[in-house]
Every structure is written in C-alpha cells, then in structure tokens.
C-alpha cells in the first residue's frame, strides 16, 4: 500500500463514514490474499470512494490517461492506486483493461464497473465482456458487489456530494467460473460470464435489469 493511499484513506474514510454512515455486508467473502476483482454496479462518481473505504485491502481502479498529465498529477494518481488507461476508442479501448493485468498478477484487488459507465436512470445495464476476459487471464476471484443509495449522494449532474444519505455495500459470494474452465474461450463465453456476473449483482441490488449496454456519456469516468 502506497504512503499516499494510506494517508488519504486515513484522512478521508472517517469523514465519509460520518457523512454517509455506510453499511457493509459480505466482507467475509473477500480473500485475505491473492488477486480479486470487485465488480460493482455503478450509480455515482462516489462509488469508487465508497468501495475502498470499506475494504481492509487496498483497491486499484482504472482512470483516464488525461488525469495523469504532468509529473505532479501522475505522482498523485499513481499514489492513489489509479491505473492509467487509453479511452480514445478503437483498439486502444479494447486493450484498456489489459492495464490492470499486472496489478492482479501481483495479487492485488481491482475495483471495476462492468457496465462501463454510470447508470443514467438507476437501472442495471448489461455488463461488458472485458471484465470476464480479465478475470480469466488473471485467474482472479470475482466478487459481485452491490451498491445502494450512492446515487442520492451525488446524482448525475450534481457538482458536489450531499451529506446525510445512507449507503450500503453488499459483497456477494465469489462468481462460480467452473462451467467455463475447460471450454474454448471466445466472445460467446465472455458474454455468458458477464451475464452471470450481472445476474449476481442484480440479486444484491434488486435493480431492474436492462439487457443492453448503458449509453455512453461525455466526460464519463474511466471506471
């Protein structure tokens, strides 16, 4: 764990706990060691803060290359466990998740939002297959995560987070990947795994499921 990450968590986590009284269940499902993917629904920009403050282990997230411009920002973002990815489109976007492989192969925890962007209406959208490929390539434990109430902290379009909303984080049991262990991995298999993951997330959140990808928005966070 980097010094900056430790200091930031020590300074920010207590204030966030007071402001939003987050409740967490299922932390016993998080392995103490080894590569883990925390795959969560995505309702608010605050989601990438809620998950780390509830975890004993440090959590890494993907962030756009633009946030790393200049030596100062690069040092800060790297120190906060952010991984730079190219989101410019085409093959660069397809390869973006590969930037997380070294972190997982080092036995760390990666937080990721399979929907690819925040839900525009509170519903749960189709998961993108890249997370399945990442899990198989890294041999990581995949944990479905359900966040509830974070959209009340900072709704889409809100400039600042609100104080007083209560939020909850539910960590499910590891996704069973055994049906796909001995098959040829192709796009169909990746879609099946992504669909199974989203079904587990839906069980945790109770959100209405939408069988299509969430619409992309401008200035969407890389997560």
mmCIF file of C-alpha atoms in Angstrom:
data_model
loop_
_atom_site.group_PDB
_atom_site.id
_atom_site.type_symbol
_atom_site.label_atom_id
_atom_site.label_comp_id
_atom_site.label_asym_id
_atom_site.label_seq_id
_atom_site.Cartn_x
_atom_site.Cartn_y
_atom_site.Cartn_z
ATOM 1 C CA UNK A 1 0.000 0.000 0.000
ATOM 2 C CA UNK A 2 1.461 3.349 -1.012
ATOM 3 C CA UNK A 3 2.060 6.014 1.599
ATOM 4 C CA UNK A 4 -0.222 8.464 -0.211
ATOM 5 C CA UNK A 5 -3.046 5.908 -0.397
ATOM 6 C CA UNK A 6 -2.662 5.150 3.312
ATOM 7 C CA UNK A 7 -2.678 8.840 4.258
ATOM 8 C CA UNK A 8 -5.645 9.620 2.020
ATOM 9 C CA UNK A 9 -7.654 6.722 3.407
ATOM 10 C CA UNK A 10 -6.829 7.675 6.993
ATOM 11 C CA UNK A 11 -7.898 11.261 6.361
ATOM 12 C CA UNK A 12 -10.952 10.723 4.155
ATOM 13 C CA UNK A 13 -12.517 7.484 5.377
ATOM 14 C CA UNK A 14 -13.572 8.745 8.849
ATOM 15 C CA UNK A 15 -15.237 11.835 7.357
ATOM 16 C CA UNK A 16 -17.079 9.752 4.764
ATOM 17 C CA UNK A 17 -18.288 7.336 7.411
ATOM 18 C CA UNK A 18 -19.715 10.222 9.420
ATOM 19 C CA UNK A 19 -21.271 11.891 6.374
ATOM 20 C CA UNK A 20 -22.968 8.820 4.873
ATOM 21 C CA UNK A 21 -22.954 6.110 7.573
ATOM 22 C CA UNK A 22 -22.085 3.365 5.078
ATOM 23 C CA UNK A 23 -23.147 -0.153 5.949
ATOM 24 C CA UNK A 24 -21.330 -3.173 4.564
ATOM 25 C CA UNK A 25 -22.152 -6.880 4.484
ATOM 26 C CA UNK A 26 -20.272 -9.811 2.982
ATOM 27 C CA UNK A 27 -16.703 -8.718 3.662
ATOM 28 C CA UNK A 28 -16.014 -12.271 4.783
ATOM 29 C CA UNK A 29 -16.201 -13.195 1.082
ATOM 30 C CA UNK A 30 -13.087 -11.138 0.300
ATOM 31 C CA UNK A 31 -9.953 -13.330 0.307
ATOM 32 C CA UNK A 32 -7.186 -12.093 2.584
ATOM 33 C CA UNK A 33 -4.624 -12.579 -0.192
ATOM 34 C CA UNK A 34 -4.497 -13.152 -3.926
ATOM 35 C CA UNK A 35 -5.958 -11.366 -6.953
ATOM 36 C CA UNK A 36 -9.543 -10.171 -6.561
ATOM 37 C CA UNK A 37 -11.907 -8.311 -8.881
ATOM 38 C CA UNK A 38 -14.601 -6.322 -7.069
ATOM 39 C CA UNK A 39 -17.230 -5.992 -9.824
ATOM 40 C CA UNK A 40 -19.866 -3.450 -8.858
ATOM 41 C CA UNK A 41 -22.917 -1.690 -10.213
ATOM 42 C CA UNK A 42 -22.293 1.991 -10.888
ATOM 43 C CA UNK A 43 -24.686 4.727 -9.754
ATOM 44 C CA UNK A 44 -22.460 7.679 -8.834
ATOM 45 C CA UNK A 45 -18.935 9.050 -9.133
ATOM 46 C CA UNK A 46 -18.687 8.478 -5.387
ATOM 47 C CA UNK A 47 -18.776 4.684 -5.927
ATOM 48 C CA UNK A 48 -15.015 4.490 -6.429
ATOM 49 C CA UNK A 49 -14.573 6.081 -2.987
ATOM 50 C CA UNK A 50 -17.133 4.001 -1.108
ATOM 51 C CA UNK A 51 -15.603 0.655 -2.067
ATOM 52 C CA UNK A 52 -12.034 1.420 -0.862
ATOM 53 C CA UNK A 53 -13.084 2.922 2.486
ATOM 54 C CA UNK A 54 -14.989 -0.273 3.312
ATOM 55 C CA UNK A 55 -12.088 -2.560 2.428
ATOM 56 C CA UNK A 56 -9.124 -3.556 4.579
ATOM 57 C CA UNK A 57 -7.068 -4.350 1.478
ATOM 58 C CA UNK A 58 -6.056 -1.521 -0.877
ATOM 59 C CA UNK A 59 -8.161 -1.271 -4.035
ATOM 60 C CA UNK A 60 -6.979 -0.201 -7.501
ATOM 61 C CA UNK A 61 -9.166 1.470 -10.113
ATOM 62 C CA UNK A 62 -8.796 2.372 -13.783
ATOM 63 C CA UNK A 63 -8.627 6.078 -14.667
ATOM 64 C CA UNK A 64 -8.371 8.010 -17.921
ATOM 65 C CA UNK A 65 -4.939 8.939 -19.241
ATOM 66 C CA UNK A 66 -5.914 12.610 -19.102
ATOM 67 C CA UNK A 67 -5.860 12.521 -15.303
ATOM 68 C CA UNK A 68 -2.142 11.640 -15.380
ATOM 69 C CA UNK A 69 -0.926 14.605 -17.407
ATOM 70 C CA UNK A 70 2.087 16.281 -15.841
ATOM 71 C CA UNK A 71 4.533 14.791 -13.307
ATOM 72 C CA UNK A 72 2.620 16.066 -10.257
ATOM 73 C CA UNK A 73 -0.744 14.619 -11.260
ATOM 74 C CA UNK A 74 0.872 11.383 -12.384
ATOM 75 C CA UNK A 75 2.544 11.011 -8.992
ATOM 76 C CA UNK A 76 -0.714 11.730 -7.156
ATOM 77 C CA UNK A 77 -2.856 9.426 -9.269
ATOM 78 C CA UNK A 78 -0.349 6.587 -9.132
ATOM 79 C CA UNK A 79 -0.034 7.040 -5.372
ATOM 80 C CA UNK A 80 -3.816 6.742 -5.057
ATOM 81 C CA UNK A 81 -3.768 3.347 -6.803
ATOM 82 C CA UNK A 82 -5.190 4.647 -10.075
ATOM 83 C CA UNK A 83 -4.188 2.831 -13.267
ATOM 84 C CA UNK A 84 -3.912 4.924 -16.476
ATOM 85 C CA UNK A 85 -5.818 3.613 -19.482
ATOM 86 C CA UNK A 86 -6.332 4.893 -23.011
ATOM 87 C CA UNK A 87 -10.042 5.521 -23.628
ATOM 88 C CA UNK A 88 -9.657 7.149 -27.021
ATOM 89 C CA UNK A 89 -11.607 4.441 -28.819
ATOM 90 C CA UNK A 90 -10.905 1.638 -31.272
ATOM 91 C CA UNK A 91 -8.256 -0.907 -30.355
ATOM 92 C CA UNK A 92 -6.984 1.336 -27.545
ATOM 93 C CA UNK A 93 -10.313 0.982 -25.725
ATOM 94 C CA UNK A 94 -10.402 -2.760 -26.336
ATOM 95 C CA UNK A 95 -6.951 -3.091 -24.764
ATOM 96 C CA UNK A 96 -7.690 -0.763 -21.857
ATOM 97 C CA UNK A 97 -8.404 -3.500 -19.320
ATOM 98 C CA UNK A 98 -5.032 -5.114 -20.028
ATOM 99 C CA UNK A 99 -3.504 -2.287 -17.998
ATOM 100 C CA UNK A 100 -4.974 -3.938 -14.897
ATOM 101 C CA UNK A 101 -3.384 -7.342 -15.511
ATOM 102 C CA UNK A 102 -0.059 -6.557 -13.779
ATOM 103 C CA UNK A 103 -1.933 -5.397 -10.679
ATOM 104 C CA UNK A 104 -3.965 -8.601 -10.494
ATOM 105 C CA UNK A 105 -0.956 -10.792 -11.239
ATOM 106 C CA UNK A 106 0.734 -9.085 -8.305
ATOM 107 C CA UNK A 107 -2.095 -10.378 -6.106
ATOM 108 C CA UNK A 108 -3.916 -7.072 -5.609
ATOM 109 C CA UNK A 109 -7.601 -6.038 -5.554
ATOM 110 C CA UNK A 110 -9.122 -4.312 -8.580
ATOM 111 C CA UNK A 111 -12.389 -2.393 -8.410
ATOM 112 C CA UNK A 112 -14.289 -2.296 -11.683
ATOM 113 C CA UNK A 113 -17.711 -1.354 -13.029
ATOM 114 C CA UNK A 114 -18.789 -3.918 -15.666
ATOM 115 C CA UNK A 115 -21.485 -1.586 -17.041
ATOM 116 C CA UNK A 116 -18.658 0.651 -18.259
ATOM 117 C CA UNK A 117 -20.336 3.874 -17.154
ATOM 118 C CA UNK A 118 -22.781 5.165 -14.557
ATOM 119 C CA UNK A 119 -26.381 4.067 -14.904
ATOM 120 C CA UNK A 120 -28.359 7.007 -16.329
ATOM 121 C CA UNK A 121 -31.602 6.007 -14.616
ATOM 122 C CA UNK A 122 -30.820 3.744 -11.667
ATOM 123 C CA UNK A 123 -31.357 0.527 -13.605
ATOM 124 C CA UNK A 124 -28.703 -2.185 -14.010
ATOM 125 C CA UNK A 125 -27.360 -2.445 -17.554
ATOM 126 C CA UNK A 126 -25.656 -5.229 -19.462
ATOM 127 C CA UNK A 127 -22.098 -5.995 -18.402
ATOM 128 C CA UNK A 128 -19.275 -5.647 -20.878
ATOM 129 C CA UNK A 129 -17.319 -8.849 -21.621
ATOM 130 C CA UNK A 130 -13.905 -7.313 -20.933
ATOM 131 C CA UNK A 131 -14.247 -7.975 -17.202
ATOM 132 C CA UNK A 132 -14.730 -11.699 -17.914
ATOM 133 C CA UNK A 133 -11.604 -11.830 -20.060
ATOM 134 C CA UNK A 134 -9.656 -10.016 -17.378
ATOM 135 C CA UNK A 135 -10.794 -12.482 -14.717
ATOM 136 C CA UNK A 136 -9.830 -15.499 -16.823
ATOM 137 C CA UNK A 137 -6.476 -14.053 -17.894
ATOM 138 C CA UNK A 138 -5.505 -13.146 -14.324
ATOM 139 C CA UNK A 139 -7.000 -16.175 -12.579
ATOM 140 C CA UNK A 140 -8.666 -13.756 -10.161
ATOM 141 C CA UNK A 141 -11.509 -14.303 -7.736
ATOM 142 C CA UNK A 142 -14.516 -12.342 -8.996
ATOM 143 C CA UNK A 143 -16.789 -10.868 -6.336
ATOM 144 C CA UNK A 144 -20.117 -9.274 -7.300
ATOM 145 C CA UNK A 145 -20.704 -6.046 -5.379
ATOM 146 C CA UNK A 146 -23.991 -4.206 -4.936
ATOM 147 C CA UNK A 147 -24.013 -0.527 -4.023
ATOM 148 C CA UNK A 148 -27.257 1.022 -2.796
ATOM 149 C CA UNK A 149 -28.001 4.692 -2.203
ATOM 150 C CA UNK A 150 -24.885 6.235 -3.717
ATOM 151 C CA UNK A 151 -26.966 7.977 -6.383
ATOM 152 C CA UNK A 152 -28.520 10.038 -3.566
ATOM 153 C CA UNK A 153 -25.075 11.286 -2.517
ATOM 154 C CA UNK A 154 -24.131 12.664 -5.906
ATOM 155 C CA UNK A 155 -26.749 12.270 -8.652
ATOM 156 C CA UNK A 156 -25.685 12.657 -12.264
ATOM 157 C CA UNK A 157 -25.252 16.376 -12.902
ATOM 158 C CA UNK A 158 -24.642 17.286 -9.257
ATOM 159 C CA UNK A 159 -21.405 19.198 -8.786
ATOM 160 C CA UNK A 160 -20.884 18.351 -5.102
ATOM 161 C CA UNK A 161 -21.805 15.330 -2.968
ATOM 162 C CA UNK A 162 -24.629 15.634 -0.481
ATOM 163 C CA UNK A 163 -24.347 14.865 3.222
ATOM 164 C CA UNK A 164 -26.862 12.689 5.044
ATOM 165 C CA UNK A 165 -27.721 9.940 2.573
ATOM 166 C CA UNK A 166 -27.219 6.442 3.942
ATOM 167 C CA UNK A 167 -25.463 3.986 1.635
ATOM 168 C CA UNK A 168 -24.882 0.261 1.655
ATOM 169 C CA UNK A 169 -22.317 -2.034 0.089
ATOM 170 C CA UNK A 170 -23.125 -5.720 -0.300
ATOM 171 C CA UNK A 171 -20.373 -8.154 -1.262
ATOM 172 C CA UNK A 172 -21.598 -11.400 -2.748
ATOM 173 C CA UNK A 173 -20.002 -14.828 -2.853
ATOM 174 C CA UNK A 174 -17.328 -15.483 -5.500
ATOM 175 C CA UNK A 175 -18.663 -16.000 -9.001
ATOM 176 C CA UNK A 176 -18.515 -19.674 -9.935
ATOM 177 C CA UNK A 177 -16.411 -19.876 -13.092
ATOM 178 C CA UNK A 178 -16.215 -23.684 -13.157
ATOM 179 C CA UNK A 179 -18.696 -24.080 -16.076
ATOM 180 C CA UNK A 180 -16.191 -22.263 -18.284
ATOM 181 C CA UNK A 181 -12.918 -23.747 -17.016
ATOM 182 C CA UNK A 182 -12.488 -26.368 -19.735
ATOM 183 C CA UNK A 183 -14.043 -24.670 -22.743
ATOM 184 C CA UNK A 184 -12.547 -22.671 -25.566
ATOM 185 C CA UNK A 185 -12.832 -19.025 -24.573
ATOM 186 C CA UNK A 186 -14.488 -16.972 -27.273
ATOM 187 C CA UNK A 187 -16.793 -13.956 -27.398
ATOM 188 C CA UNK A 188 -19.822 -16.110 -26.578
ATOM 189 C CA UNK A 189 -18.193 -17.467 -23.429
ATOM 190 C CA UNK A 190 -17.164 -13.992 -22.317
ATOM 191 C CA UNK A 191 -20.714 -12.740 -22.788
ATOM 192 C CA UNK A 192 -22.076 -15.672 -20.783
ATOM 193 C CA UNK A 193 -19.719 -14.951 -17.885
ATOM 194 C CA UNK A 194 -20.560 -11.251 -17.972
ATOM 195 C CA UNK A 195 -24.285 -12.086 -17.941
ATOM 196 C CA UNK A 196 -23.839 -14.447 -14.980
ATOM 197 C CA UNK A 197 -21.938 -11.722 -13.110
ATOM 198 C CA UNK A 198 -24.633 -9.121 -13.732
ATOM 199 C CA UNK A 199 -27.292 -11.569 -12.534
ATOM 200 C CA UNK A 200 -25.419 -11.898 -9.223
ATOM 201 C CA UNK A 201 -25.081 -8.130 -8.903
ATOM 202 C CA UNK A 202 -28.819 -7.769 -9.552
ATOM 203 C CA UNK A 203 -29.558 -10.203 -6.722
ATOM 204 C CA UNK A 204 -27.599 -7.930 -4.387
ATOM 205 C CA UNK A 205 -29.172 -4.644 -5.507
ATOM 206 C CA UNK A 206 -32.685 -5.536 -6.642
ATOM 207 C CA UNK A 207 -32.294 -3.169 -9.607
ATOM 208 C CA UNK A 208 -34.352 -3.588 -12.750
ATOM 209 C CA UNK A 209 -32.133 -5.207 -15.383
ATOM 210 C CA UNK A 210 -31.760 -3.805 -18.893
ATOM 211 C CA UNK A 211 -30.431 -6.226 -21.496
ATOM 212 C CA UNK A 212 -28.431 -3.651 -23.417
ATOM 213 C CA UNK A 213 -25.314 -1.601 -22.776
ATOM 214 C CA UNK A 214 -25.699 1.665 -20.902
ATOM 215 C CA UNK A 215 -25.471 4.692 -23.204
ATOM 216 C CA UNK A 216 -22.113 6.424 -23.140
ATOM 217 C CA UNK A 217 -21.964 9.960 -21.847
ATOM 218 C CA UNK A 218 -19.384 12.693 -22.349
ATOM 219 C CA UNK A 219 -16.863 13.141 -19.531
ATOM 220 C CA UNK A 220 -17.632 9.678 -18.184
ATOM 221 C CA UNK A 221 -15.104 8.405 -15.617
ATOM 222 C CA UNK A 222 -12.928 5.567 -16.838
ATOM 223 C CA UNK A 223 -14.411 3.208 -14.297
#
